C-alpha positions as semicolon CSV with decimal commas, in nm:
position;residue;x (nm);y (nm);z (nm)
1;M;0,000;0,000;0,000
2;E;0,285;0,234;0,086
3;S;0,451;0,152;-0,249
4;S;0,128;0,232;-0,434
5;F;0,098;0,564;-0,249
6;S;0,459;0,658;-0,331
7;F;0,399;0,571;-0,696
8;G;0,085;0,786;-0,689
9;V;0,278;1,084;-0,550
10;I;0,546;1,050;-0,820
11;L;0,278;1,017;-1,085
12;A;0,096;1,325;-0,952
13;V;0,413;1,536;-0,959
14;L;0,497;1,412;-1,308
15;T;0,143;1,490;-1,426
16;V;0,156;1,849;-1,299
17;L;0,498;1,907;-1,458
18;I;0,394;1,758;-1,794
19;I;0,078;1,968;-1,815
20;A;0,240;2,291;-1,694
21;V;0,555;2,277;-1,910
22;N;0,374;2,165;-2,226
23;A;0,098;2,421;-2,179
24;L;0,366;2,690;-2,158
25;V;0,522;2,564;-2,482
26;V;0,177;2,556;-2,647
27;V;0,126;2,924;-2,567
28;A;0,475;3,008;-2,691
29;M;0,419;2,814;-3,015
30;L;0,082;2,981;-3,078
31;L;0,243;3,324;-3,042
32;S;0,533;3,221;-3,268
33;I;0,296;3,088;-3,537
34;Y;0,092;3,409;-3,516
35;K;0,406;3,614;-3,575
36;N;0,597;3,396;-3,824
37;D;0,328;3,177;-3,987
38;G;0,563;2,877;-4,015
39;V;0,436;2,533;-4,119
40;G;0,712;2,350;-3,932
41;L;0,609;2,522;-3,610
42;C;0,264;2,362;-3,638
43;F;0,423;2,020;-3,595
44;T;0,604;2,135;-3,283
45;L;0,275;2,277;-3,154
46;N;0,107;1,943;-3,220
47;L;0,380;1,764;-3,025
48;A;0,323;1,991;-2,725
49;V;-0,055;1,937;-2,748
50;A;-0,010;1,557;-2,760
51;D;0,222;1,564;-2,459
52;T;-0,024;1,787;-2,270
53;L;-0,302;1,536;-2,338
54;I;-0,080;1,260;-2,197
55;G;-0,056;1,457;-1,874
56;V;-0,433;1,510;-1,870
57;A;-0,497;1,140;-1,942
58;I;-0,272;1,007;-1,665
59;S;-0,414;1,257;-1,414
60;G;-0,716;1,027;-1,378
61;L;-0,487;0,743;-1,270
62;V;-0,353;0,941;-0,975
63;T;-0,680;0,898;-0,783
64;D;-0,657;0,519;-0,792
65;Q;-0,295;0,519;-0,681
66;L;-0,353;0,759;-0,391
67;S;-0,686;0,607;-0,284
68;S;-0,681;0,419;0,048
69;S;-1,012;0,243;-0,015
70;A;-1,049;-0,099;-0,170
71;Q;-1,286;0,029;-0,441
72;Y;-1,098;0,093;-0,763
73;T;-1,201;0,224;-1,102
74;Q;-1,421;-0,012;-1,301
75;K;-1,261;-0,210;-1,582
76;T;-1,446;-0,027;-1,860
77;M;-1,345;0,314;-1,728
78;C;-0,987;0,198;-1,673
79;S;-0,974;0,063;-2,030
80;L;-1,095;0,398;-2,164
81;R;-0,835;0,584;-1,958
82;M;-0,554;0,362;-2,082
83;A;-0,682;0,395;-2,438
84;F;-0,660;0,774;-2,411
85;V;-0,309;0,750;-2,262
86;T;-0,198;0,516;-2,541
87;S;-0,357;0,736;-2,809
88;S;-0,184;1,049;-2,679
89;A;0,149;0,865;-2,651
90;A;0,109;0,735;-3,007
91;A;0,030;1,089;-3,126
92;S;0,345;1,217;-2,954
93;V;0,562;0,947;-3,116
94;L;0,405;0,996;-3,460
95;T;0,453;1,373;-3,431
96;V;0,822;1,321;-3,360
97;M;0,835;1,112;-3,678
98;L;0,654;1,387;-3,866
99;I;0,899;1,649;-3,737
100;A;1,191;1,430;-3,844
101;F;1,039;1,387;-4,190
102;D;0,971;1,762;-4,215
103;R;1,334;1,847;-4,133
104;Y;1,452;1,574;-4,370
105;L;1,238;1,718;-4,649
106;A;1,363;2,072;-4,579
107;I;1,725;1,957;-4,614
108;K;1,667;1,710;-4,897
109;K;1,451;1,942;-5,112
110;P;1,523;2,297;-4,992
111;L;1,397;2,467;-5,310
112;R;1,071;2,273;-5,331
113;Y;1,004;2,245;-4,958
114;F;0,749;2,527;-4,935
115;Q;0,570;2,397;-5,244
116;I;0,540;2,048;-5,100
117;M;0,480;2,128;-4,732
118;N;0,211;2,396;-4,743
119;G;-0,062;2,462;-4,490
120;L;-0,310;2,221;-4,648
121;V;-0,062;1,932;-4,652
122;A;0,046;2,004;-4,293
123;G;-0,317;2,009;-4,176
124;A;-0,390;1,681;-4,356
125;C;-0,081;1,520;-4,199
126;I;-0,184;1,629;-3,849
127;A;-0,545;1,513;-3,898
128;G;-0,432;1,174;-4,031
129;L;-0,183;1,146;-3,745
130;W;-0,455;1,185;-3,481
131;F;-0,683;0,940;-3,661
132;V;-0,411;0,674;-3,663
133;S;-0,323;0,752;-3,299
134;Y;-0,678;0,697;-3,173
135;L;-0,707;0,388;-3,389
136;I;-0,397;0,248;-3,215
137;G;-0,508;0,353;-2,867
138;F;-0,858;0,206;-2,887
139;L;-0,751;-0,110;-3,072
140;P;-0,749;-0,331;-2,757
141;L;-1,112;-0,239;-2,686
142;G;-1,215;-0,402;-3,013
143;V;-0,969;-0,693;-3,016
144;P;-1,031;-0,940;-2,729
145;I;-0,683;-1,099;-2,745
146;F;-0,533;-0,764;-2,643
147;Q;-0,744;-0,750;-2,324
148;Q;-0,684;-0,907;-1,984
149;T;-0,945;-1,166;-1,888
150;T;-0,946;-1,064;-1,521
151;Y;-0,929;-0,725;-1,353
152;Y;-0,845;-0,668;-0,987
153;G;-0,735;-0,303;-0,978
154;P;-0,586;-0,056;-0,928
155;C;-0,609;0,088;-1,278
156;T;-0,278;0,028;-1,457
157;F;-0,176;-0,046;-1,814
158;F;-0,135;-0,422;-1,773
159;A;-0,440;-0,448;-1,549
160;V;-0,657;-0,414;-1,860
161;F;-0,422;-0,462;-2,160
162;H;-0,240;-0,787;-2,235
163;P;0,135;-0,779;-2,313
164;R;0,048;-0,905;-2,664
165;F;-0,064;-0,550;-2,736
166;V;0,284;-0,424;-2,644
167;L;0,438;-0,690;-2,868
168;T;0,220;-0,577;-3,160
169;L;0,304;-0,210;-3,101
170;S;0,675;-0,287;-3,083
171;C;0,692;-0,496;-3,400
172;A;0,449;-0,288;-3,607
173;G;0,533;0,059;-3,479
174;F;0,828;0,115;-3,248
175;F;1,112;-0,071;-3,419
176;P;1,014;0,041;-3,774
177;A;0,996;0,398;-3,640
178;V;1,344;0,372;-3,489
179;L;1,484;0,237;-3,817
180;L;1,314;0,521;-4,003
181;F;1,461;0,771;-3,757
182;V;1,808;0,630;-3,811
183;F;1,764;0,652;-4,189
184;F;1,650;1,016;-4,168
185;Y;1,938;1,106;-3,939
186;C;2,208;0,938;-4,149
187;D;2,079;1,086;-4,474
188;M;2,045;1,435;-4,323
189;L;2,395;1,413;-4,181
190;K;2,529;1,309;-4,521
191;I;2,347;1,594;-4,699
192;A;2,462;1,849;-4,442
193;S;2,821;1,725;-4,477
194;V;2,805;1,756;-4,855
195;H;2,670;2,111;-4,822
196;N;2,949;2,195;-4,582
197;Q;3,214;2,061;-4,821
198;Q;3,066;2,257;-5,112
199;I;3,063;2,579;-4,912
200;R;3,423;2,525;-4,801
201;K;3,523;2,493;-5,165
202;M;3,336;2,816;-5,241
203;E;3,507;2,984;-4,946
204;H;3,846;2,871;-5,072
205;A;3,770;2,994;-5,424
206;G;3,630;3,320;-5,285
207;A;3,937;3,373;-5,067
208;M;4,161;3,326;-5,370
209;A;3,951;3,578;-5,566
210;G;3,903;3,814;-5,271
211;A;3,525;3,767;-5,261
212;C;3,300;3,762;-4,957
213;R;3,262;3,441;-4,760
214;P;2,927;3,265;-4,800
215;P;2,743;3,164;-4,484
216;R;2,782;2,815;-4,348
217;P;2,483;2,578;-4,341
218;V;2,431;2,625;-3,969
219;S;2,057;2,559;-3,994
220;D;2,118;2,218;-4,153
221;F;2,338;2,103;-3,868
222;K;2,096;2,244;-3,609
223;A;1,811;2,050;-3,769
224;V;2,017;1,731;-3,763
225;R;2,113;1,791;-3,401
226;T;1,754;1,852;-3,289
227;V;1,625;1,542;-3,468
228;C;1,909;1,337;-3,319
229;I;1,822;1,450;-2,966
230;L;1,452;1,374;-3,021
231;I;1,537;1,027;-3,154
232;G;1,764;0,956;-2,859
233;S;1,508;1,080;-2,606
234;F;1,228;0,881;-2,765
235;T;1,436;0,561;-2,791
236;L;1,580;0,574;-2,440
237;S;1,240;0,652;-2,285
238;W;1,022;0,388;-2,448
239;S;1,254;0,103;-2,550
240;P;1,298;-0,043;-2,195
241;F;0,920;-0,064;-2,149
242;L;0,854;-0,220;-2,489
243;I;1,145;-0,465;-2,479
244;T;1,053;-0,581;-2,127
245;G;0,693;-0,623;-2,245
246;I;0,816;-0,851;-2,524
247;V;1,012;-1,053;-2,268
248;Q;0,696;-1,086;-2,059
249;V;0,509;-1,227;-2,359
250;A;0,788;-1,472;-2,439
251;C;0,835;-1,581;-2,077
252;Q;0,496;-1,659;-1,926
253;K;0,648;-1,764;-1,593
254;C;0,830;-1,433;-1,553
255;C;0,652;-1,178;-1,338
256;L;0,772;-0,843;-1,468
257;Y;0,449;-0,648;-1,427
258;Q;0,571;-0,457;-1,121
259;V;0,884;-0,340;-1,300
260;L;0,687;-0,256;-1,614
261;E;0,413;-0,058;-1,441
262;K;0,603;0,109;-1,158
263;Y;0,923;0,207;-1,335
264;L;0,947;0,148;-1,709
265;W;0,601;0,280;-1,799
266;L;0,674;0,588;-1,590
267;L;1,001;0,634;-1,780
268;G;0,816;0,623;-2,112
269;V;0,557;0,875;-1,997
270;G;0,843;1,097;-1,877
271;N;0,937;1,147;-2,243
272;S;0,643;1,389;-2,260
273;L;0,830;1,608;-2,014
274;L;1,160;1,583;-2,202
275;N;1,016;1,688;-2,540
276;P;0,920;2,046;-2,439
277;L;1,247;2,089;-2,251
278;I;1,440;1,984;-2,561
279;Y;1,258;2,232;-2,780
280;A;1,271;2,508;-2,518
281;Y;1,650;2,474;-2,514
282;W;1,742;2,382;-2,873
283;Q;1,482;2,554;-3,092
284;R;1,547;2,926;-3,132
285;E;1,186;3,030;-3,197
286;V;1,058;2,862;-2,881
287;R;1,347;2,992;-2,671
288;Q;1,300;3,351;-2,789
289;Q;0,923;3,341;-2,740
290;L;0,959;3,205;-2,387
291;Y;1,207;3,483;-2,315
292;H;0,962;3,748;-2,439
293;M;0,683;3,588;-2,235
294;A;0,901;3,600;-1,923
295;L;0,974;3,968;-1,987
296;G;0,602;4,034;-2,031
297;V;0,520;3,860;-1,704
298;K;0,795;4,054;-1,528
299;K;0,662;4,386;-1,661
300;G;0,308;4,283;-1,563
301;F;0,413;4,211;-1,205
302;A;0,602;4,541;-1,190
303;S;0,291;4,728;-1,311
304;I;0,073;4,553;-1,052
305;L;0,316;4,643;-0,774
306;L;0,318;5,007;-0,885
307;L;-0,062;5,017;-0,891
308;L;-0,085;4,863;-0,543
309;S;0,175;5,107;-0,416
310;A;-0,016;5,401;-0,563
311;K;-0,344;5,271;-0,422
312;N;-0,199;5,247;-0,072
313;G;-0,065;5,600;-0,092
314;G;0,288;5,499;-0,178
315;P;0,587;5,552;0,047
316;E;0,541;5,823;0,306
317;R;0,708;6,142;0,197
318;P;0,852;6,403;0,437
319;R;0,609;6,685;0,495
320;E;0,708;7,022;0,361
321;R;0,731;7,296;0,618
322;S;0,519;7,603;0,553
323;Y;0,628;7,938;0,679
324;H;0,372;8,216;0,748
325;I;0,475;8,578;0,785
326;V;0,293;8,733;1,077
327;T;0,264;9,112;1,077
328;I;0,266;9,268;1,425
329;S;0,139;9,620;1,456
330;H;0,280;9,843;1,736
331;P;0,108;10,175;1,804
332;E;0,430;10,357;1,885
333;L;0,609;10,240;1,579
334;D;0,307;10,307;1,365
335;G;0,292;10,660;1,495
């Protein structure tokens, strides 16, 4: 019971952090899109929205973990909660794939990028992404072999979903996604290296002719770096949970549910907290917008303090002394 309560406290803290940090990034991305109207920023916004929904979805699980009573959430409600958690997690992973493909397309086809990736295409990609995500999340509710035959509570992932579902997700989604990530990263790194070599040749020719130096492809390397960090974060967060779930399917006598639910699942969900931190640090648009938001909040607090100070009369000032000239009339002097 004490272990369940401790897990509930950790889950509650993680939930608050995920919702708060991602909501802050959502506001920053909305302001950046309003100012710059960038298609690529919409994908980052969608990632923050998906991670926020993960925090909202797991917030319902905190009650079961912190509850001291023996009455837990019903199986149907628990299945719906876990379906929403899985759908939001799938949307987050698919959005990372979409961001990687967007950066890959921008480097691979820089001249045709804005013709291919316009607002209509980006909207269609995001809509299709959410459709596939909810299809994945609610798949166990329609496929009996992905459901547990018994339910004892409290509401956890493996209390309602069978490890076969994890095996299917790993083989059909996770490992192909990782291979696709690696392909995108290697190809982008190769293209960025070729660009760098070409520009060095131009610099050498320009130096011989006394011309100006062309700019280096800094944006290409930044895109490769950001995608690499996202791939690493995604892989390190979810691979232990999925691989251990596969081991649980292969070894029926092994009892790995405690490790899966208490530690590894929590590590995977924690990826939703890492994603906004990565973008807040590495992406210039998000970093600048958060800085401007912080300045705005600081100015707002300063204005409120000035208004309160003025309302209370402000600091007490020293009273000015007034001098009055008194005229004294004397009859002798007047005469």
